[in-house]
């Protein structure tokens, strides 16, 4: 199998050389690597540029994760695309295991057993959950990897490391560059399920991730804005109508959390972006709804109504929210469109 790995670099990137070395040392596949330099200051870049099998792209501006992946994938020559974070160290057989599963009929993408690099017996992500209100988080974070030793279907890949057939990527259009960063892995996975393609978790594909959860105004803005983009463009009209009360409750809860946490301005900025780009949202929605072959009722079987990430502290009132959202979800799920 020929695999092209796509990796992005921005800022200091202390693990960049190790991440590149690990990809190039992969066994069981013929691998090359496209590195998109979005503005890295890593001294390792100069040496990496001269390595056989490595191509470095330098866009005129920072394209973000979504745009950078699009650029890298456009330069790929392999029949499989592996998206690997610059702080992720793939095990020698990880890409071969993921590509083998991605090659199976009916599979859209394969994601690995992403482990915490400092404590590799613990999971960072074993596939990510997807809340019906668009929320997503690292699935299984901090739990023993032994609990996730069996292959299974998952709602969403982890953007840290996953493999997809190049043909599938091109057919789906990859990531929308407008996302810039965050939530694009969940959105792509949702579109795969909506087109009858499964997302698979592959436990033998072990990846060590130097994971550090960060918070800043830009991240708050992008995460919340992109969550709403996914809902507004990905759900069928009847689904949006049925979910309107609890989605409004979710927005109120997010505004309260933003006010308490000091990131209300980024939250409101996201609403402003949606309004200014409403024409793009309508066009995007039309494109995605025309392409789907599976109704929201079937896709809903993958989703959860419980928000319980382990990598962030639960906000006040989350117990009440989960109770209300769970009850409402049980009521409306049978009413969602089946096609």
Coordinates of C-alpha atoms in Angstrom, one line a residue:
X1 CA 0.0 0.0 0.0
X2 CA 1.2 3.5 -0.8
X3 CA 0.5 6.0 2.0
X4 CA 1.1 9.7 1.9
X5 CA 1.2 11.2 5.3
X6 CA 0.2 14.8 5.8
X7 CA 1.6 16.7 8.7
X8 CA 1.3 20.4 9.6
X9 CA 3.8 22.5 11.5
X10 CA 3.2 25.8 13.3
X11 CA 5.2 27.6 16.0
X12 CA 8.0 25.9 18.0
X13 CA 7.0 22.2 17.3
X14 CA 9.4 20.5 19.8
X15 CA 8.3 17.0 18.6
X16 CA 8.4 17.6 14.9
X17 CA 11.6 15.7 14.1
X18 CA 10.5 12.7 16.1
X19 CA 7.0 12.7 14.5
X20 CA 8.6 12.8 11.0
X21 CA 11.1 10.1 11.9
X22 CA 8.3 7.8 13.1
X23 CA 6.2 8.2 9.9
X24 CA 9.2 7.5 7.7
X25 CA 10.1 4.4 9.7
X26 CA 6.7 2.9 9.2
X27 CA 6.7 -0.8 8.1
X28 CA 4.3 -2.7 5.9
X29 CA 3.5 0.3 3.7
X30 CA 5.4 2.5 1.2
X31 CA 5.2 5.9 2.7
X32 CA 6.1 9.5 1.8
X33 CA 5.3 12.7 3.7
X34 CA 4.0 16.1 2.8
X35 CA 4.8 18.7 5.5
X36 CA 2.8 21.9 5.4
X37 CA 4.8 24.7 7.1
X38 CA 2.1 27.1 8.4
X39 CA 4.8 29.2 10.1
X40 CA 7.0 26.9 12.3
X41 CA 10.0 28.2 14.1
X42 CA 11.4 24.7 14.7
X43 CA 15.1 24.5 14.0
X44 CA 14.5 20.9 12.8
X45 CA 12.7 22.1 9.7
X46 CA 15.9 22.8 7.8
X47 CA 17.2 19.2 8.2
X48 CA 13.8 17.7 7.5
X49 CA 13.6 19.5 4.1
X50 CA 16.5 17.4 2.8
X51 CA 15.2 14.0 3.7
X52 CA 14.2 11.5 1.0
X53 CA 10.5 11.1 0.7
X54 CA 9.6 14.4 2.3
X55 CA 8.1 17.4 0.5
X56 CA 7.7 20.7 2.4
X57 CA 4.9 23.2 1.3
X58 CA 5.0 26.8 2.5
X59 CA 1.7 28.6 1.9
X60 CA 1.7 32.3 1.8
X61 CA -0.3 32.5 5.0
X62 CA -1.3 30.3 7.9
X63 CA -4.0 28.1 6.4
X64 CA -4.9 26.4 9.7
X65 CA -5.4 22.7 10.2
X66 CA -8.2 22.4 7.7
X67 CA -6.7 24.4 5.0
X68 CA -3.2 22.9 5.5
X69 CA -4.6 19.3 5.3
X70 CA -6.3 20.3 2.0
X71 CA -3.0 21.6 0.6
X72 CA -1.1 18.5 1.7
X73 CA -3.7 16.1 0.4
X74 CA -3.7 17.8 -3.0
X75 CA 0.0 17.0 -3.3
X76 CA -0.4 13.4 -2.2
X77 CA 0.6 10.5 -4.5
X78 CA -0.4 7.6 -2.3
X79 CA -3.7 5.8 -2.6
X80 CA -4.2 6.3 1.2
X81 CA -3.8 9.5 3.1
X82 CA -2.6 9.5 6.7
X83 CA -3.2 12.7 8.7
X84 CA -0.7 12.8 11.6
X85 CA -0.2 15.5 14.1
X86 CA 3.3 17.0 14.5
X87 CA 3.3 16.0 18.2
X88 CA 2.2 12.4 17.5
X89 CA 4.6 9.5 17.3
X90 CA 3.2 6.6 15.3
X91 CA 4.3 3.0 16.1
X92 CA 6.1 1.3 13.2
X93 CA 3.0 -0.8 12.2
X94 CA 0.3 1.8 12.9
X95 CA -0.1 3.3 9.4
X96 CA -0.2 -0.2 7.8
X97 CA -2.9 -1.3 10.3
X98 CA -5.0 1.8 9.6
X99 CA -4.6 1.6 5.9
X100 CA -5.6 -2.1 5.9
X101 CA -8.9 -1.2 7.6
X102 CA -9.5 1.9 5.5
X103 CA -9.1 -0.3 2.4
X104 CA -12.1 -2.4 3.5
X105 CA -15.4 -1.9 1.5
X106 CA -17.8 0.4 3.4
X107 CA -15.1 2.0 5.5
X108 CA -14.6 5.7 5.3
X109 CA -11.8 6.2 7.7
X110 CA -9.7 4.4 10.4
X111 CA -8.5 6.0 13.6
X112 CA -5.9 4.6 15.9
X113 CA -5.4 3.9 19.6
X114 CA -4.1 7.4 20.6
X115 CA -2.2 7.1 23.8
X116 CA -0.9 9.8 26.2
X117 CA 2.9 9.9 25.4
X118 CA 3.9 10.4 29.1
X119 CA 1.7 7.5 30.2
X120 CA 1.3 5.2 27.2
X121 CA -0.8 2.7 29.1
X122 CA -3.6 5.4 29.1
X123 CA -5.8 6.5 26.3
X124 CA -5.9 10.0 24.8
X125 CA -8.5 9.1 22.2
X126 CA -10.1 5.8 21.2
X127 CA -12.3 7.5 18.7
X128 CA -14.3 10.6 19.7
X129 CA -17.9 10.8 20.9
X130 CA -20.4 13.1 19.1
X131 CA -23.1 14.8 21.1
X132 CA -26.3 15.5 19.2
X133 CA -25.8 19.2 20.0
X134 CA -22.5 19.1 18.0
X135 CA -20.2 18.8 21.0
X136 CA -17.2 16.4 20.6
X137 CA -14.3 15.5 22.8
X138 CA -11.4 13.0 23.3
X139 CA -13.0 9.6 23.8
X140 CA -11.7 7.6 26.7
X141 CA -9.1 10.2 27.7
X142 CA -7.2 9.0 30.8
X143 CA -8.7 5.5 30.8
X144 CA -6.6 2.3 30.6
X145 CA -5.9 1.3 27.0
X146 CA -6.9 -2.3 28.0
X147 CA -10.5 -1.1 28.1
X148 CA -10.2 -0.3 24.4
X149 CA -8.5 -3.4 23.0
X150 CA -11.2 -4.4 20.6
X151 CA -11.9 -2.9 17.1
X152 CA -15.2 -1.1 16.9
X153 CA -17.1 1.5 15.0
X154 CA -16.9 5.0 16.5
X155 CA -18.8 8.3 15.8
X156 CA -15.7 10.3 14.9
X157 CA -12.0 9.9 14.1
X158 CA -9.4 11.8 16.1
X159 CA -7.7 14.4 14.0
X160 CA -4.4 13.4 15.8
X161 CA -4.0 10.4 13.5
X162 CA -6.4 8.7 11.0
X163 CA -6.2 7.2 7.5
X164 CA -8.6 7.5 4.6
X165 CA -8.5 6.4 1.0
X166 CA -7.6 9.2 -1.2
X167 CA -10.6 8.5 -3.4
X168 CA -12.9 8.9 -0.4
X169 CA -11.2 12.1 0.7
X170 CA -11.6 13.6 -2.8
X171 CA -15.2 12.4 -3.2
X172 CA -16.2 14.0 0.1
X173 CA -14.2 17.1 -0.6
X174 CA -12.0 16.7 2.5
X175 CA -12.1 19.5 5.1
X176 CA -13.8 22.8 4.5
X177 CA -11.0 25.4 4.7
X178 CA -13.5 27.8 6.4
X179 CA -13.2 25.7 9.6
X180 CA -9.5 26.7 9.9
X181 CA -9.1 24.6 13.0
X182 CA -11.1 22.4 15.4
X183 CA -14.1 20.2 14.9
X184 CA -13.3 19.4 11.2
X185 CA -12.6 15.8 12.2
X186 CA -16.0 15.4 13.7
X187 CA -17.6 17.1 10.7
X188 CA -15.9 14.9 8.2
X189 CA -16.8 11.8 10.2
X190 CA -20.4 12.9 10.3
X191 CA -20.5 13.2 6.5
X192 CA -19.0 9.8 6.1
X193 CA -21.8 8.2 8.2
X194 CA -24.3 10.2 6.2
X195 CA -23.0 8.7 3.0
X196 CA -23.0 5.1 4.4
X197 CA -19.3 4.9 5.2
X198 CA -18.2 3.6 8.6
X199 CA -15.6 5.1 10.9
X200 CA -13.5 2.4 12.6
X201 CA -11.3 2.3 15.7
X202 CA -8.2 0.1 15.2
X203 CA -6.6 -0.8 18.6
X204 CA -3.4 -2.2 17.2
X205 CA -2.6 1.1 15.5
X206 CA -0.8 2.7 18.5
X207 CA 0.1 6.4 18.5
X208 CA 1.8 8.3 21.3
X209 CA 0.5 11.8 21.5
X210 CA 2.2 14.6 23.4
X211 CA -1.2 16.0 24.3
X212 CA -1.6 19.2 26.1
X213 CA -5.1 20.7 26.4
X214 CA -5.0 24.4 25.8
X215 CA -7.6 27.3 26.1
X216 CA -7.5 30.7 24.6
X217 CA -9.9 33.1 22.9
X218 CA -9.1 31.9 19.4
X219 CA -9.8 28.3 20.3
X220 CA -13.1 29.2 22.1
X221 CA -14.2 31.1 19.0
X222 CA -13.3 28.4 16.5
X223 CA -14.7 25.5 18.5
X224 CA -18.0 27.1 19.1
X225 CA -18.3 28.6 15.7
X226 CA -17.4 25.3 14.0
X227 CA -19.8 23.3 16.1
X228 CA -22.6 25.5 14.9
X229 CA -21.5 25.3 11.3
X230 CA -21.7 21.5 11.5
X231 CA -25.2 21.6 13.0
X232 CA -26.6 24.2 10.5
X233 CA -25.1 22.5 7.4
X234 CA -25.1 18.8 8.4
X235 CA -28.5 18.1 9.9
X236 CA -31.7 17.7 7.9
X237 CA -34.3 20.5 8.2
X238 CA -36.7 18.3 10.2
X239 CA -34.0 17.4 12.6
X240 CA -33.1 21.0 13.2
X241 CA -36.8 21.8 13.8
X242 CA -37.2 18.9 16.3
X243 CA -34.0 19.7 18.1
X244 CA -34.6 23.5 18.2
X245 CA -35.7 23.7 21.9
X246 CA -32.7 21.7 23.3
X247 CA -30.3 23.4 20.8
X248 CA -31.5 26.8 22.2
X249 CA -30.9 25.5 25.7
X250 CA -27.4 24.5 24.7
X251 CA -26.7 27.9 23.3
X252 CA -28.0 29.5 26.5
X253 CA -25.7 27.2 28.5
X254 CA -22.7 28.1 26.4
X255 CA -23.4 31.8 26.7
X256 CA -23.6 31.3 30.5
X257 CA -20.3 29.3 30.5
X258 CA -18.7 31.9 28.3
X259 CA -19.8 34.8 30.6
X260 CA -18.5 32.9 33.6
X261 CA -15.3 31.9 31.9
X262 CA -14.4 35.3 30.4
X263 CA -14.8 34.2 26.8
X264 CA -18.1 35.8 25.9
X265 CA -16.6 38.0 23.2
X266 CA -15.2 35.0 21.2
X267 CA -18.6 33.3 21.5
X268 CA -20.4 36.4 20.1
X269 CA -17.8 36.7 17.5
X270 CA -18.7 33.2 16.2
X271 CA -22.4 34.3 15.9
X272 CA -21.2 37.3 13.9
X273 CA -19.2 35.1 11.5
X274 CA -22.3 32.9 10.9
X275 CA -24.4 35.9 10.0
X276 CA -21.8 37.5 7.7
X277 CA -21.3 34.2 5.9
X278 CA -24.9 33.1 5.7
X279 CA -24.7 32.7 1.9
X280 CA -21.8 30.3 2.2
X281 CA -23.7 28.4 4.9
X282 CA -26.7 28.0 2.6
X283 CA -24.5 26.8 -0.3
X284 CA -22.6 24.4 2.0
X285 CA -25.8 23.1 3.4
X286 CA -27.3 22.5 -0.1
X287 CA -24.1 20.6 -1.1
X288 CA -24.0 18.4 1.9
X289 CA -27.7 17.5 2.0
X290 CA -27.7 16.7 -1.7
X291 CA -24.8 14.3 -1.2
X292 CA -26.1 12.3 1.8
X293 CA -27.7 8.9 1.4
X294 CA -28.5 8.1 5.0
X295 CA -31.1 9.8 7.2
X296 CA -30.5 11.5 10.5
X297 CA -32.4 8.8 12.4
X298 CA -29.8 6.2 11.5
X299 CA -26.9 8.4 12.1
X300 CA -28.4 9.4 15.5
X301 CA -27.7 5.8 16.7
X302 CA -24.0 6.8 17.0
X303 CA -24.6 9.9 19.0
X304 CA -24.8 10.6 22.7
X305 CA -27.0 12.9 24.8
X306 CA -24.5 12.9 27.7
X307 CA -21.8 15.5 27.8
X308 CA -19.0 14.0 30.0
X309 CA -15.5 14.8 28.8
X310 CA -12.6 13.8 31.1
X311 CA -10.1 16.3 29.8
X312 CA -12.0 19.4 31.1
X313 CA -13.8 20.2 34.3
X314 CA -17.6 19.8 34.1
X315 CA -19.3 23.2 34.0
X316 CA -21.9 24.0 36.7
X317 CA -25.3 22.6 36.1
X318 CA -24.1 19.8 33.7
X319 CA -26.0 17.2 35.6
X320 CA -29.3 19.0 35.0
X321 CA -28.4 19.7 31.4
X322 CA -27.6 16.0 30.8
X323 CA -30.9 15.0 32.4
X324 CA -32.9 17.4 30.2
X325 CA -31.0 16.7 27.0
X326 CA -31.1 12.9 27.6
X327 CA -34.9 12.9 28.1
X328 CA -35.6 15.1 25.1
X329 CA -33.2 13.0 22.9
X330 CA -35.1 9.8 23.7
X331 CA -38.4 11.5 22.8
X332 CA -37.3 13.0 19.4
X333 CA -35.0 10.3 18.1
X334 CA -37.8 8.1 16.7
X335 CA -39.2 11.2 14.9
X336 CA -36.0 12.1 13.0
X337 CA -36.1 11.6 9.2
X338 CA -35.1 8.1 8.1
X339 CA -33.9 9.1 4.7

